[in-house]
Coordinates of C-alpha atoms and ligand atoms in Angstrom, one line a residue:
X1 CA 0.0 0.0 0.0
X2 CA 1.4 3.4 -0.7
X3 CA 0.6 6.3 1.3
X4 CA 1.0 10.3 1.2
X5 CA 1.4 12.0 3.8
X6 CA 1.7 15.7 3.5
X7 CA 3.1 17.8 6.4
X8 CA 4.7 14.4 7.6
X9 CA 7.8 16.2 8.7
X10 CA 5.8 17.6 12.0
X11 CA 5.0 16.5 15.2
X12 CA 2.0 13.9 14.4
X13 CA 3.6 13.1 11.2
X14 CA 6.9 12.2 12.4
X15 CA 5.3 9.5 14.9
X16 CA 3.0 8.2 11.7
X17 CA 5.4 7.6 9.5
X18 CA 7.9 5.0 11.0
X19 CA 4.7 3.4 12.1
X20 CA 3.5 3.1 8.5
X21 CA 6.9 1.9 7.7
X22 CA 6.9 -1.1 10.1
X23 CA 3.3 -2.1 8.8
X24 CA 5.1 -2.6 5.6
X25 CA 3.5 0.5 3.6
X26 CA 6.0 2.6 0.8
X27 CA 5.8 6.1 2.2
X28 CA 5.6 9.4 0.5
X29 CA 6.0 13.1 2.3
X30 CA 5.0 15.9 0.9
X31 CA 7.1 18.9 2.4
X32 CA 8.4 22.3 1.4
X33 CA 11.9 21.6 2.4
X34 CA 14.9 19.2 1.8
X35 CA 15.0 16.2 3.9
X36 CA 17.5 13.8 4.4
X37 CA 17.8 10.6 3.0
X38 CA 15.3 8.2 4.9
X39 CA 14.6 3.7 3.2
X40 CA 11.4 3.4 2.6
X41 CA 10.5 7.2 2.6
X42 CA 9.8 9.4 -0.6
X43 CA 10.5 12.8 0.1
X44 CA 8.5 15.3 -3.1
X45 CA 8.1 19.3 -2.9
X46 CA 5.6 19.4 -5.3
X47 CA 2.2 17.2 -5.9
X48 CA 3.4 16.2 -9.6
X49 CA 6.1 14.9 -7.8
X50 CA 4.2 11.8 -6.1
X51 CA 4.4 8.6 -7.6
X52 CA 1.0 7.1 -8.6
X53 CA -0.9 5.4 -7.7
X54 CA -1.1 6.4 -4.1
X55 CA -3.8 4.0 -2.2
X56 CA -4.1 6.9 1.2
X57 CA -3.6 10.3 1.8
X58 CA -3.0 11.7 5.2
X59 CA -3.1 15.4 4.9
X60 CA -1.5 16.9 8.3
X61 CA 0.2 20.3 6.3
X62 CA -0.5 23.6 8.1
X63 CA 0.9 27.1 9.4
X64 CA 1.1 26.1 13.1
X65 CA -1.9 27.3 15.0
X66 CA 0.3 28.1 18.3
X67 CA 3.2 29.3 16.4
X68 CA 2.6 32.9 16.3
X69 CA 0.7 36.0 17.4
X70 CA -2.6 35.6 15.3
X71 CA -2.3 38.8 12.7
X72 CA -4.7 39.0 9.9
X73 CA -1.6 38.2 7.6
X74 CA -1.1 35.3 10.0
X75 CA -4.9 34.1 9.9
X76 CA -4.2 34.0 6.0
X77 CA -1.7 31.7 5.8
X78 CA -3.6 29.3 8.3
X79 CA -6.0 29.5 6.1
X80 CA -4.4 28.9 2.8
X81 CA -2.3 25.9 4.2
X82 CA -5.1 24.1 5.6
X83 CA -7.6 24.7 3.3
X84 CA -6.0 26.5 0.7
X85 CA -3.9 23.4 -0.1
X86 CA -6.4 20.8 0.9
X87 CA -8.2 22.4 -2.5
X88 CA -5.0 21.9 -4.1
X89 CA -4.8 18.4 -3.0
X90 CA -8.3 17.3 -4.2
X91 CA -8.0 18.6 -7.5
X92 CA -4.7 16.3 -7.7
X93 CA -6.4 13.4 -6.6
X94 CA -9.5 14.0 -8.8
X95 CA -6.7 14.1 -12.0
X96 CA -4.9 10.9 -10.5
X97 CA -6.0 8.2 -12.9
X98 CA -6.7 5.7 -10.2
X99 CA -7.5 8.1 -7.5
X100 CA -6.4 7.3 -4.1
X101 CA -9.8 5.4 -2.0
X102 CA -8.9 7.0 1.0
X103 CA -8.1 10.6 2.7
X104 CA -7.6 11.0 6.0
X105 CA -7.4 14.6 6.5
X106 CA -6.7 17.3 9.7
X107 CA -9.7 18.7 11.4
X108 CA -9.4 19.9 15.1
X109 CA -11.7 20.1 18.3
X110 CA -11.9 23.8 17.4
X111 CA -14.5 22.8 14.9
X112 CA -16.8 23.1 17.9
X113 CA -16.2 26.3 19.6
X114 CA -15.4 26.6 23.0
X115 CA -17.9 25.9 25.9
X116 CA -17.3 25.2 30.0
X117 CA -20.3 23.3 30.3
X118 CA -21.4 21.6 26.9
X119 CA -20.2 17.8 25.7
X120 CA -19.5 17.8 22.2
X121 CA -19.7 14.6 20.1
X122 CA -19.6 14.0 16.3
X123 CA -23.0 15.2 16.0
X124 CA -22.3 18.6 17.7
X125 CA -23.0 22.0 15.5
X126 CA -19.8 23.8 14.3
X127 CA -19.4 26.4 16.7
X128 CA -17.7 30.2 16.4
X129 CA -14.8 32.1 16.2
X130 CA -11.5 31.4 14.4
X131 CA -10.7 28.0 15.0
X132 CA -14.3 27.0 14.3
X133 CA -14.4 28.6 11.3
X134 CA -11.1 27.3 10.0
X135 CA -12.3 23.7 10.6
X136 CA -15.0 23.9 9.0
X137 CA -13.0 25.0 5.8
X138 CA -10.9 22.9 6.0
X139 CA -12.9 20.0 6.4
X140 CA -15.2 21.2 3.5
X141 CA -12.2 21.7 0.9
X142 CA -11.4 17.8 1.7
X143 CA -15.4 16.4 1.8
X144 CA -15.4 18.1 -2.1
X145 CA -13.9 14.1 -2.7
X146 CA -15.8 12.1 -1.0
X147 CA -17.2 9.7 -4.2
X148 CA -18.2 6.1 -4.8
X149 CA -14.0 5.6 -5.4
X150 CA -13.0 7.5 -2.3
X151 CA -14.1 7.9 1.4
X152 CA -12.9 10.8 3.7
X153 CA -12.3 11.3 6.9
X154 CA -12.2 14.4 9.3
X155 CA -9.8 13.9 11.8
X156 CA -10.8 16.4 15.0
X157 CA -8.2 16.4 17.0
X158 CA -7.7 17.2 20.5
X159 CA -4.9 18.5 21.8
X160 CA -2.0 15.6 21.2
X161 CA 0.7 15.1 23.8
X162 CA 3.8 13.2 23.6
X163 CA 7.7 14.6 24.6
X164 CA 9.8 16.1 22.2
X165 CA 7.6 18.6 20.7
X166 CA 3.6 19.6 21.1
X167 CA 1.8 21.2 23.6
X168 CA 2.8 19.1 26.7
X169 CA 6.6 20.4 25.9
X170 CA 5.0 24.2 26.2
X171 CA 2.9 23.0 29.2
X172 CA 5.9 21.4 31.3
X173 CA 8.3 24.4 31.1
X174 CA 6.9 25.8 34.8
X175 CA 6.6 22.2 36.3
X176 CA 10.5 21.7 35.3
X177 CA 11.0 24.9 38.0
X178 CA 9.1 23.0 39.9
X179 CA 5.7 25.4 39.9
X180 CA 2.8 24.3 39.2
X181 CA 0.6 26.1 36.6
X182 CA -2.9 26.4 35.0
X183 CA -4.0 29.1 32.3
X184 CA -6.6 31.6 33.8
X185 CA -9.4 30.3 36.7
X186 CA -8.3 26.4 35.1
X187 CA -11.8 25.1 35.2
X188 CA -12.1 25.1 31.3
X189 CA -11.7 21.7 29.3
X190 CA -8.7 20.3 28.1
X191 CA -9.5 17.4 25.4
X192 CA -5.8 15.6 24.9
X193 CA -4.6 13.0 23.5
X194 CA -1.9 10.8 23.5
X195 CA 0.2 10.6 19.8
X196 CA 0.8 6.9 19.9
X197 CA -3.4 6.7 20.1
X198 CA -3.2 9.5 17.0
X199 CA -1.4 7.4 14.9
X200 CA -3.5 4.1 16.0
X201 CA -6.7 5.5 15.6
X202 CA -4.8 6.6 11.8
X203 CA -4.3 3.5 10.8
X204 CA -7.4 2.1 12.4
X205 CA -9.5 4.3 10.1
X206 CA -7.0 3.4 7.2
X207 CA -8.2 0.0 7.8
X208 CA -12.0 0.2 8.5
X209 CA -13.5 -0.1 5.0
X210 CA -16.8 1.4 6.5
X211 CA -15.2 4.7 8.2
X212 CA -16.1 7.9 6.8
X213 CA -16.9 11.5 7.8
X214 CA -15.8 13.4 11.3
X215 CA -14.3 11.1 14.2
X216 CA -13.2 13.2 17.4
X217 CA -9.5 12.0 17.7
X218 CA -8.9 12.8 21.8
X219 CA -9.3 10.3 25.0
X220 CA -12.2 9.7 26.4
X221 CA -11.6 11.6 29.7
X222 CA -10.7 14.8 29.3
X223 CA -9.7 17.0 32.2
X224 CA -9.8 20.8 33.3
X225 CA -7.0 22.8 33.3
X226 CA -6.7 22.9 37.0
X227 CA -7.0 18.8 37.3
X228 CA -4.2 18.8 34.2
X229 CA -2.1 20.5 36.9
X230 CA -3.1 18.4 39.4
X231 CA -1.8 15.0 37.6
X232 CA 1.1 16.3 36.3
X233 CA 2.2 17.7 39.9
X234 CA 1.3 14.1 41.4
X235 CA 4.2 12.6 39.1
X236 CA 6.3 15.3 39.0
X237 CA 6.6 17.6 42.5
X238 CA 6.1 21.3 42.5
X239 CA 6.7 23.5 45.3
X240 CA 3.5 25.6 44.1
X241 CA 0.8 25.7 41.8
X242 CA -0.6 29.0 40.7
X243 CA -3.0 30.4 37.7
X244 CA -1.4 32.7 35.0
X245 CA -4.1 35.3 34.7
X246 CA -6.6 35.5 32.1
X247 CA -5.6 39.8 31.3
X248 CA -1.8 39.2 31.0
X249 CA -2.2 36.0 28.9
X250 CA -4.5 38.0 26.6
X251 CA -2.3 41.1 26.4
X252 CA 0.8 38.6 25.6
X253 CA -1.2 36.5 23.2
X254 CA -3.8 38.2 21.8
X255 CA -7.1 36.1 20.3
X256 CA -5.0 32.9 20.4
X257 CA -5.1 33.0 24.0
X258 CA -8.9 33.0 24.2
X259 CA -9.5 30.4 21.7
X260 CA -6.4 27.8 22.4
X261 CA -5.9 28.2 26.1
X262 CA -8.2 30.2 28.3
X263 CA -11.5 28.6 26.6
X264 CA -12.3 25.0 25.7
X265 CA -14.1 22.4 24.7
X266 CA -15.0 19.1 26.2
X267 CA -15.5 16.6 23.7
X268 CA -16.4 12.4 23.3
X269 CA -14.4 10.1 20.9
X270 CA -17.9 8.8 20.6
X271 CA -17.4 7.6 16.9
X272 CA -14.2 5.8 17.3
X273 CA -15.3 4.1 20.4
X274 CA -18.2 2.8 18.6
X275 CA -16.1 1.6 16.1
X276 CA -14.4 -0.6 18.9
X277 CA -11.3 1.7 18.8
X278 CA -9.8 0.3 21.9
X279 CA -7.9 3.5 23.4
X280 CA -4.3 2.4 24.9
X281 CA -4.3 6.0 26.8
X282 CA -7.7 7.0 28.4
X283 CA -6.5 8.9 31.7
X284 CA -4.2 11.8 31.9
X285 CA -2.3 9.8 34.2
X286 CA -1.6 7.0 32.1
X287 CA -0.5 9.0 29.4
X288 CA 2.3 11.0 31.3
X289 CA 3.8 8.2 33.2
X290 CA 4.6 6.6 29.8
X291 CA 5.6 10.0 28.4
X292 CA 7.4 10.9 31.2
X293 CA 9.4 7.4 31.5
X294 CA 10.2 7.7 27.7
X295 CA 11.9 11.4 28.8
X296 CA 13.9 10.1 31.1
X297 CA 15.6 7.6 28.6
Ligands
NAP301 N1 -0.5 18.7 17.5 C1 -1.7 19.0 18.0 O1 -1.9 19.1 19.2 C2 -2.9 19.3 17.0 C3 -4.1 19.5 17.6 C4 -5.2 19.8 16.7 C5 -5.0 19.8 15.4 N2 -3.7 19.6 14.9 C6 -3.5 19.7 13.4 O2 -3.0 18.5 12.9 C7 -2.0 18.8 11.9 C8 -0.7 18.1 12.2 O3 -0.3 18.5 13.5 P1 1.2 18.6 13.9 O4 1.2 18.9 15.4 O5 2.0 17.5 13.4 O6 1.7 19.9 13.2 P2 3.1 20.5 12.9 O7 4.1 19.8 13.8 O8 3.0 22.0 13.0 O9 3.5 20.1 11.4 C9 2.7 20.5 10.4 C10 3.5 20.4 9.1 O10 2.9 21.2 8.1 C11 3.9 21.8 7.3 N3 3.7 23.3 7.3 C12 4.0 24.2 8.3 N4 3.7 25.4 8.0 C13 3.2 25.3 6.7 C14 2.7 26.3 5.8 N5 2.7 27.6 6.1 N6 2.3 25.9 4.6 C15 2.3 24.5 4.3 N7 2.8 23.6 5.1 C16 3.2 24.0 6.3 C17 5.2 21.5 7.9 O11 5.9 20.6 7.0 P3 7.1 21.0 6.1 O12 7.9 22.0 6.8 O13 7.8 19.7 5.9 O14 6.5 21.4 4.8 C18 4.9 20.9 9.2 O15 5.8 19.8 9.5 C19 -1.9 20.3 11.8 O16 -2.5 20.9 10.7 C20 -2.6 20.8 13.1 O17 -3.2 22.0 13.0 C21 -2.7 19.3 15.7

């Protein structure tokens, strides 16, 4: 089976792709820059580039959403490289002469909103703002597909933790100077995950013949900010815990710190567990004492 992965240079992608490798796949990555030699791994800059036919497409490319300060410029680009290119992508596939039967492509939990007291699920509205709106582009530009030759999926991912990158790096800076911290009053949702269960659920999804449309990609027990904290300070000791406050964060951030960190959105894998999708990582806890043994090593 060959597979394309675009953005596979990147946090998710970087996990995905050996794993595709041991399951015996040939692997292409799409990415803007040179790469170095890699068996088993096709590295292209362009689409015309890709060796047909390709049997999935994993489309993980975009501007980072934490990256920067969120400019209109900025906003642009997010825009453009998530569903900007996704447009570009399905017009390839649509020209490919077999066209690929699968595309898995990147969705987020920001498809939803944000809410302290709603449960979202698969069959949750689209909510507002930003992030809400950029999902639903982006999903859109990739359900254009979606034929009798070719299923897709909508991949809404939760926040994805592992070491070595991600959000849990950014989140364990203060815990390393042993304080404590949680973003604003810390009673707003935090829907993680853990990147080995990203690229399981992948190739999960890959597999299912009968998989199609949006699947919630987090754990099924999210947690507050505040009990995030709480976890974390259980495995590794702080001398304090304290909240950064809500004004400076938004001064320092600007919009991204509303919609990323100081709101959120709890939300239900309901569709993959349904499916039988047996999660290796449900609590918080679990997830960091593996991640934290593998950051020892
Ligand atoms: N990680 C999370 O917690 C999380 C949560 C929700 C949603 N997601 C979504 O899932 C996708 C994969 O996540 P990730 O954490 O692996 O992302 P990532 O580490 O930021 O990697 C994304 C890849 O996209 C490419 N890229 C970056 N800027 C680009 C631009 N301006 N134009 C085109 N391509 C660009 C880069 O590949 P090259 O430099 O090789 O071209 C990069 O390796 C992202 O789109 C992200 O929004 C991630």
């Amino acid at each position: 089976m060959h597979i394309l992965v675009t953005g596979g240079t990147g946090f998710i992608g970087s996990a995905l792709v050996p794993e595709l490798l041991k399951h015996g796949f040939s692997v292409t990555v799409l990415t803007r820059s040179e790469q170095p030699l890699r068996a088993g791994v096709s590295f292209v800059q362009s689409l015309d580039a890709v060796r047909s036919p390709v049997d999935v497409v994993v489309n993980l490319a975009g501007a980072s959403l934490a990256g920067r300060r969120w400019s209109d410029s900025y906003k642009a680009e997010m825009v453009a490289s998530r569903a900007g290119f996704t447009e570009t992508l399905v017009r390839w596939m649509r020209a490919q002469s077999t066209p690929p039967g699968v595309l898995i492509s990147g969705s987020a939990v920001g498809f939803y909103g944000c809410s302290r007291d709603q449960f979202f699920d698969e069959t949750s509205p689209a909510g507002s703002g930003f992030s809400a709106q950029l999902c639903q582009a982006w999903e859109s530009a990739a359900s254009v597909v979606e034929d009798d030759m070719t299923r897709v999926i909508s991949l809404r991912l939760g926040v994805v933790f592992d070491r070595n990158g991600g959000a849990l790096t950014e989140m364990m800076r203060s815990f390393k100077l042993g304080i404590g911290t949680w973003m604003g009053d810390g009673n707003q949702w935090l829907s993680w995950v853990h990147r080995t269960d990203v690229v399981r659920a992948i190739l999960h999804l890959c597999a299912d013949a009968g998989a199609k449309g949006a699947y919630n990609l987090v754990a099924p027990r999210p947690v507050t900010h505040r009990e995030f904290c709480r976890v974390l300070s259980a495995r590794r000791p702080t001398l304090l815990s304290l909240g950064l406050p809500a004004p400076i964060m938004r001064v320092a951030l600007g919009e991204m710190a509303d919609e990323l960190l100081l709101k959120g959105q709890r939300v239900t894998p309901h569709r993959l567990l349904d499916a039988g999708f047996d999660f290796r990582f449900s609590s918080l806890d679990s997830a960091l004492i593996d991640i934290l043994a593998r950051s020892k090593r």
